[in-house]
Short mmCIF file of C-alpha atoms in Angstrom, two decimals:
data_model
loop_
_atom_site.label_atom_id
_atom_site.label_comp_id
_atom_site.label_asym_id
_atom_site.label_seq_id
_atom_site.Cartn_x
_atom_site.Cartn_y
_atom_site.Cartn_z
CA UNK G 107 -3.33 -17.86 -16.32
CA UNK G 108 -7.06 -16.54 -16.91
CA UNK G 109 -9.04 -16.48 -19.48
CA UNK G 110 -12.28 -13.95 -19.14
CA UNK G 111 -15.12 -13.97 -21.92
CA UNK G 112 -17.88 -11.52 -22.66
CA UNK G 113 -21.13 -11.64 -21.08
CA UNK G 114 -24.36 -13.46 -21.54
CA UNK G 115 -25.95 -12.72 -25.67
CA UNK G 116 -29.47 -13.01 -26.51
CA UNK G 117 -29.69 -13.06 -30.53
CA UNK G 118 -32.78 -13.20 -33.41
CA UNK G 119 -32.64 -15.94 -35.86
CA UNK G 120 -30.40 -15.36 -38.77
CA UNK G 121 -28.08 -12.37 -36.85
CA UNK G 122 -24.53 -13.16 -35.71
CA UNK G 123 -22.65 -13.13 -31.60
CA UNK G 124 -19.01 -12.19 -31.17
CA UNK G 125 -17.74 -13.67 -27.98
CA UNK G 126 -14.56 -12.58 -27.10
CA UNK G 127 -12.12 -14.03 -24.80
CA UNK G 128 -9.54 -12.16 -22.97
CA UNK G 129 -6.25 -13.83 -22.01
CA UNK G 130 -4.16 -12.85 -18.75
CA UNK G 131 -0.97 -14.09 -17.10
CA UNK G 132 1.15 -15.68 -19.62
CA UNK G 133 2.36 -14.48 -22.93
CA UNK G 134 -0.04 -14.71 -25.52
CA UNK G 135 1.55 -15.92 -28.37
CA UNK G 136 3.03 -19.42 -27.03
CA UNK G 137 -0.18 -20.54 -27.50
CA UNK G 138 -3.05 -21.56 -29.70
CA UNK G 139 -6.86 -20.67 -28.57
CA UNK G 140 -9.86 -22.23 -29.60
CA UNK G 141 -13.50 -22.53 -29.40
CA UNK G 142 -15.51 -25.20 -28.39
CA UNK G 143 -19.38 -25.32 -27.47
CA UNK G 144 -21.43 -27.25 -25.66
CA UNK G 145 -25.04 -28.49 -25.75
CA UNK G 146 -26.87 -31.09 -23.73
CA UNK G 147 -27.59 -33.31 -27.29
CA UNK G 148 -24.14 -33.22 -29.47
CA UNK G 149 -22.36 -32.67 -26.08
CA UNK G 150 -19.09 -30.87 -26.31
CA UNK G 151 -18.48 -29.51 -30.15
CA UNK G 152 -15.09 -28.30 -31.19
CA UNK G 153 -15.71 -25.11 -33.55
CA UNK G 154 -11.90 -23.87 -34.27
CA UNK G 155 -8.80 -22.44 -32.98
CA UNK G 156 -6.85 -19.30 -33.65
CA UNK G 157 -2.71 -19.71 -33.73
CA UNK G 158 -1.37 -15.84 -32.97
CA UNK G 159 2.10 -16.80 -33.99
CA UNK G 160 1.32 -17.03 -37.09
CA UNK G 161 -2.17 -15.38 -37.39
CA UNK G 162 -3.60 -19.45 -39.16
CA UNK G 163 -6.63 -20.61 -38.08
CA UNK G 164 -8.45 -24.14 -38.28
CA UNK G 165 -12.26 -24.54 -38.19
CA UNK G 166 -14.59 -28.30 -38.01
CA UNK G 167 -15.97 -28.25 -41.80
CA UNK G 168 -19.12 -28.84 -40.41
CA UNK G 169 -19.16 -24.59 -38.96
CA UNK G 170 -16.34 -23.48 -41.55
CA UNK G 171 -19.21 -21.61 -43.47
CA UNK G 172 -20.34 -19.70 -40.24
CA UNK G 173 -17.61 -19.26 -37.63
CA UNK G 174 -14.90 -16.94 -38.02
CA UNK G 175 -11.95 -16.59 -35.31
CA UNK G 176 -10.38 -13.59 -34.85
CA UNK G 177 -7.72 -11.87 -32.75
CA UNK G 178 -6.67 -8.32 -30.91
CA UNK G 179 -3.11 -9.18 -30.29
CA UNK G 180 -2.50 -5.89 -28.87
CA UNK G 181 -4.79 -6.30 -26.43
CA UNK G 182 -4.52 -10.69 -25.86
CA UNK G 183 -8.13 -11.29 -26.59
CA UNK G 184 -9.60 -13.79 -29.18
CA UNK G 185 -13.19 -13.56 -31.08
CA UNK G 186 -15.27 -15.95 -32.11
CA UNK G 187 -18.16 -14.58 -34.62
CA UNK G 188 -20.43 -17.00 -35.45
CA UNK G 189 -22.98 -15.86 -38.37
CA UNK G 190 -26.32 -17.04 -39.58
CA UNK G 191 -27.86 -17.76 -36.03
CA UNK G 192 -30.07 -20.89 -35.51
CA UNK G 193 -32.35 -21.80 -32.74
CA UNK G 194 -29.84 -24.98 -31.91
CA UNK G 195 -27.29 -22.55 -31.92
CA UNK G 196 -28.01 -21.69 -28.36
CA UNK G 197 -25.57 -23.09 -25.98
CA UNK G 198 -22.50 -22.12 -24.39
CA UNK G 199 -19.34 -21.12 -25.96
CA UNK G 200 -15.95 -21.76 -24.10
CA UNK G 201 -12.88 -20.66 -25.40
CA UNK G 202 -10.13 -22.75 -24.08
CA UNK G 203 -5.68 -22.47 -24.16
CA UNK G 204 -4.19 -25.18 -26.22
CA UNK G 205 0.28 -25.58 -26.80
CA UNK G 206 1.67 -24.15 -30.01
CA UNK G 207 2.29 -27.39 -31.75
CA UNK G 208 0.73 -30.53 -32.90
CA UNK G 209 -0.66 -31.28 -29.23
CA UNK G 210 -4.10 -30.19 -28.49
CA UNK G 211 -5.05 -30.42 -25.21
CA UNK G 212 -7.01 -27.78 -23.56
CA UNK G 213 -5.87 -25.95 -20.62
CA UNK G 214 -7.49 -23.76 -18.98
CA UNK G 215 -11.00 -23.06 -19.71
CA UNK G 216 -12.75 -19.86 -20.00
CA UNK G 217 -15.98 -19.71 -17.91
CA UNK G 218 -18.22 -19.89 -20.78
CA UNK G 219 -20.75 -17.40 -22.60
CA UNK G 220 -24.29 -18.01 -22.76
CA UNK G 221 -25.58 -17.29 -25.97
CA UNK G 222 -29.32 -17.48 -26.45
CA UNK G 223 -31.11 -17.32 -30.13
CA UNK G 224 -34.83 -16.35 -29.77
CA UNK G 225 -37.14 -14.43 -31.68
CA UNK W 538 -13.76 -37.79 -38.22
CA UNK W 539 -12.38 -39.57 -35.27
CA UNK W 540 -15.73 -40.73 -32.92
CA UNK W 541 -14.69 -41.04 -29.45
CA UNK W 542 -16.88 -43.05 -27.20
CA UNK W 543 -17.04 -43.67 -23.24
CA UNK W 544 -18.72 -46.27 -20.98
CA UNK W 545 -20.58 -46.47 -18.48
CA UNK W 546 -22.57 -43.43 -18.84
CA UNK W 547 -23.28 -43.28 -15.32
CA UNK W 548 -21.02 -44.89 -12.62
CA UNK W 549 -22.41 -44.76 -9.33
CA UNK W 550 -19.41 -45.17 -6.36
CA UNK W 551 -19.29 -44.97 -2.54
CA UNK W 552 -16.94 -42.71 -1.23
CA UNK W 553 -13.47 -43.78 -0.45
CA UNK W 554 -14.12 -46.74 -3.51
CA UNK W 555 -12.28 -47.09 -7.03
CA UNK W 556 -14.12 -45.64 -9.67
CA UNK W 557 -12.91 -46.86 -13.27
CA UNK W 558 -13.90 -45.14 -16.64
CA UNK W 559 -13.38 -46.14 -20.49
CA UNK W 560 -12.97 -43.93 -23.50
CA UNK W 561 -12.66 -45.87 -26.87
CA UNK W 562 -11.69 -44.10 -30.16
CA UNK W 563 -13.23 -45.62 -33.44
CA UNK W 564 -10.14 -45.37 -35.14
CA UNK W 565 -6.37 -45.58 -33.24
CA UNK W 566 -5.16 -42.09 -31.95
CA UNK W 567 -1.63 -43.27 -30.20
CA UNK W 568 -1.83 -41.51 -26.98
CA UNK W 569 -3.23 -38.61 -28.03
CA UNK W 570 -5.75 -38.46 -25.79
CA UNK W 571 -6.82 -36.18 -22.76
CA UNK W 572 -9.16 -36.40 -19.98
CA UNK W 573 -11.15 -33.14 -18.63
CA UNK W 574 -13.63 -33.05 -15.59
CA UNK W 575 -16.51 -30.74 -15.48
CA UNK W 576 -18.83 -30.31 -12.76
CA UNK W 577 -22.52 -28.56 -12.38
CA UNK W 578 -22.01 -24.60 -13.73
CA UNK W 579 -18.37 -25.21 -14.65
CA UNK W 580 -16.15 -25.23 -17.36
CA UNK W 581 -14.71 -28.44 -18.38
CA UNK W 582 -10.84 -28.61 -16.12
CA UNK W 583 -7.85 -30.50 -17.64
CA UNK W 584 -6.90 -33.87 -15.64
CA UNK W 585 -4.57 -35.81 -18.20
CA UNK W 586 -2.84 -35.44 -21.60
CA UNK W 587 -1.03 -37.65 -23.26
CA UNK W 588 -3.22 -40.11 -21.84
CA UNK W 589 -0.79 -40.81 -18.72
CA UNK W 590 0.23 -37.52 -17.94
CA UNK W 591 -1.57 -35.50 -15.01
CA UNK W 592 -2.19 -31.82 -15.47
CA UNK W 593 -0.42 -29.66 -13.00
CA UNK W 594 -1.97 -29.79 -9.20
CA UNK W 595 -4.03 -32.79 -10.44
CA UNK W 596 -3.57 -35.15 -7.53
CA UNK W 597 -2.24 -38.78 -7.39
CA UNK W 598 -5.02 -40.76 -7.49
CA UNK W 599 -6.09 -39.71 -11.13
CA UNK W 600 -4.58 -42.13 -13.13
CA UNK W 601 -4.71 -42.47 -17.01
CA UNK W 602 -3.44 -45.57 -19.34
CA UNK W 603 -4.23 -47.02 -22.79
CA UNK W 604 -3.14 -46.31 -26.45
CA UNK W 605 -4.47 -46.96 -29.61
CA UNK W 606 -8.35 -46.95 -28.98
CA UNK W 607 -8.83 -48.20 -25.80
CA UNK W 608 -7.74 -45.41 -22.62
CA UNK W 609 -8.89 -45.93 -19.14
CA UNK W 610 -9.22 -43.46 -16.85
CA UNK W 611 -8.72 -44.62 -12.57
CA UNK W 612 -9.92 -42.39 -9.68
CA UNK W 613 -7.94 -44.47 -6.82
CA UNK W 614 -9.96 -43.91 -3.55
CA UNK W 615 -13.36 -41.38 -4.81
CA UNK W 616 -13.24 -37.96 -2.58
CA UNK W 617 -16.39 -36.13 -2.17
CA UNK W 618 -14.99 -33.62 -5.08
CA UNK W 619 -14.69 -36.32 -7.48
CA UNK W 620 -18.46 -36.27 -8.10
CA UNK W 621 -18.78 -35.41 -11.51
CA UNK W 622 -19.16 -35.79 -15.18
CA UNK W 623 -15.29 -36.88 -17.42
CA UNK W 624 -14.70 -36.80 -20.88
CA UNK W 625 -12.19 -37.69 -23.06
CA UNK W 626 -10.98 -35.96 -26.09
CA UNK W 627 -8.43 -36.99 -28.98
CA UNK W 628 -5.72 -34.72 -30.82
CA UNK W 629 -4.16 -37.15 -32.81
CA UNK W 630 -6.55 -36.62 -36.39
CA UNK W 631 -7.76 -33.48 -36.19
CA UNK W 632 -9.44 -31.00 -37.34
CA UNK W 633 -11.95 -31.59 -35.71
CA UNK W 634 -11.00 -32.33 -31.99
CA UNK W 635 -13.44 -34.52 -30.78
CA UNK W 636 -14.76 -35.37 -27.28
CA UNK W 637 -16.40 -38.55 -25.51
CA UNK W 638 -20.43 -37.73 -24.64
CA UNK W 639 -18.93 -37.96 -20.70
CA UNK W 640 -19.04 -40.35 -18.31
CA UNK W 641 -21.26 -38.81 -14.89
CA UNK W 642 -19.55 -40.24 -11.73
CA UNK W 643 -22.34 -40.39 -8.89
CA UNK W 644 -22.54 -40.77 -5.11
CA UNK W 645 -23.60 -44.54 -4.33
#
C-alpha cells in the first residue's frame, strides 16, 4: 500500500493549493482518506476525510469554509483544495488511509506536501 | 472538541532502558485511541489502535494500555530507532480527530 502526493506548492495570499494524493496497492474503496496538516505551533491538525464508497465527506468546522475534498475514483487519487490562502497556512499536508467504518486510525501516511504561502 | 494531552514533553532514555509515555483525553474516549511515531523528515507511522493493538510489523516491545482518559504508551528495552517524537490521537468523538502535541523521546 502507497500513497504518493503532489509536489512541493508555493502560493500568494488569498489563492488556493490542490494537493492530490494518489493511492496504490489495495482497492480503493475499502477505505476512507483524509487530510491532516501539520505545523510546529497547533502541531498535527485534522482537516477532513473523503469516504469513496459513498462519495460523503467530513471536514473540522474550524476549515469547513475553506477545504474541500475531492476524489478521481477512476484513477484512486484524492484532492484536497484548500481556498483563501493565509500566511499560517504554510505547513505540510499529509493525506493519510483510515478503515471504512466508525474507526479512525490512520494507516499509512503519505509523505507529505510542502505548501508555502508568500507574497 | 475532544483535547488530547501527553506528558513528558521530552523523555530523555539510555539505550537498552524503558521509556514510558502518557496521553490523557479531556473527556473519556473508551479505547479509541491510537499511537503514531514520527521521526525527523517523516510522516507520522501507525504503532497502536485500539489503544492495545500493535499495527502490523510493529515489534513486541511497543506496548499500549489505558481506557477512558488515561492511555500509556511502553517502549520495553529503547533501540537506537526508537529515538523519536509519539503522539496520540482519539477517534471516539469526532469530527474533528484530534492528536496529542507529541511526546520527543531522546538519547540520554
Amino acid at each position: 500500500v502507497q500513497l504518493v502526493q503532489s509536489g512541493t506548492e508555493v502560493k500568494r495570499p488569498g489563492s488556493s493549493v490542490k494537493v492530490s494524493c494518489k493511492a496504490s496497492g489495495d482497492i480503493f474503496d475499502d477505505y476512507t482518506y483524509h487530510w491532516v496538516r501539520q505545523t510546529p505551533g497547533q502541531g498535527l491538525e485534522w482537516l477532513g476525510r473523503f469516504i469513496p464508497i459513498t462519495d460523503a465527506t467530513n471536514y473540522a468546522q474550524s476549515l469547513q469554509d475553506r477545504v474541500t475534498i475531492t476524489a478521481d475514483k477512476s484513477s484512486n487519487t484524492v484532492y484536497m483544495q484548500l481556498n483563501s490562502l493565509r500566511f499560517e497556512d504554510t505547513t505540510i499536508y499529509y493525506c493519510a488511509r483510515g478503515p471504512l467504518g466508525a474507526d479512525n486510525w490512520l494507516d499509512p501516511w503519505g509523505p507529505g506536501t510542502l505548501v508555502t504561502v508568500s507574497s | 472538541e475532544i483535547v488530547m494531552t501527553q506528558s513528558p514533553g521530552t523523555l530523555s532514555v539510555s539505550p537498552g532502558e524503558r521509556a514510558t509515555l502518557s496521553c490523557r483525553a479531556s473527556r473519556g474516549v473508551s479505547s479509541d485511541l491510537a499511537w503514531y511515531q514520527q521521526k525527523p523528515g517523516q510522516a507520522p507511522r501507525l504503532l497502536i489502535y485500539g489503544a492495545s493493538t500493535r499495527a502490523t510489523g510493529i515489534p513486541p516491545r511497543f506496548s499500549g494500555t489505558g481506557s477512558g482518559t488515561e492511555f500509556t504508551l511502553t517502549i520495553s528495552s529503547l533501540q537506537s530507532e526508537d529515538f523519536a517524537v509519539y503522539f496520540c490521537q482519539q477517534y471516539h468523538n469526532w469530527p474533528p480527530l484530534t492528536f496529542g502535541p507529541g511526546t520527543k523521546v531522546e538519547i540520554k
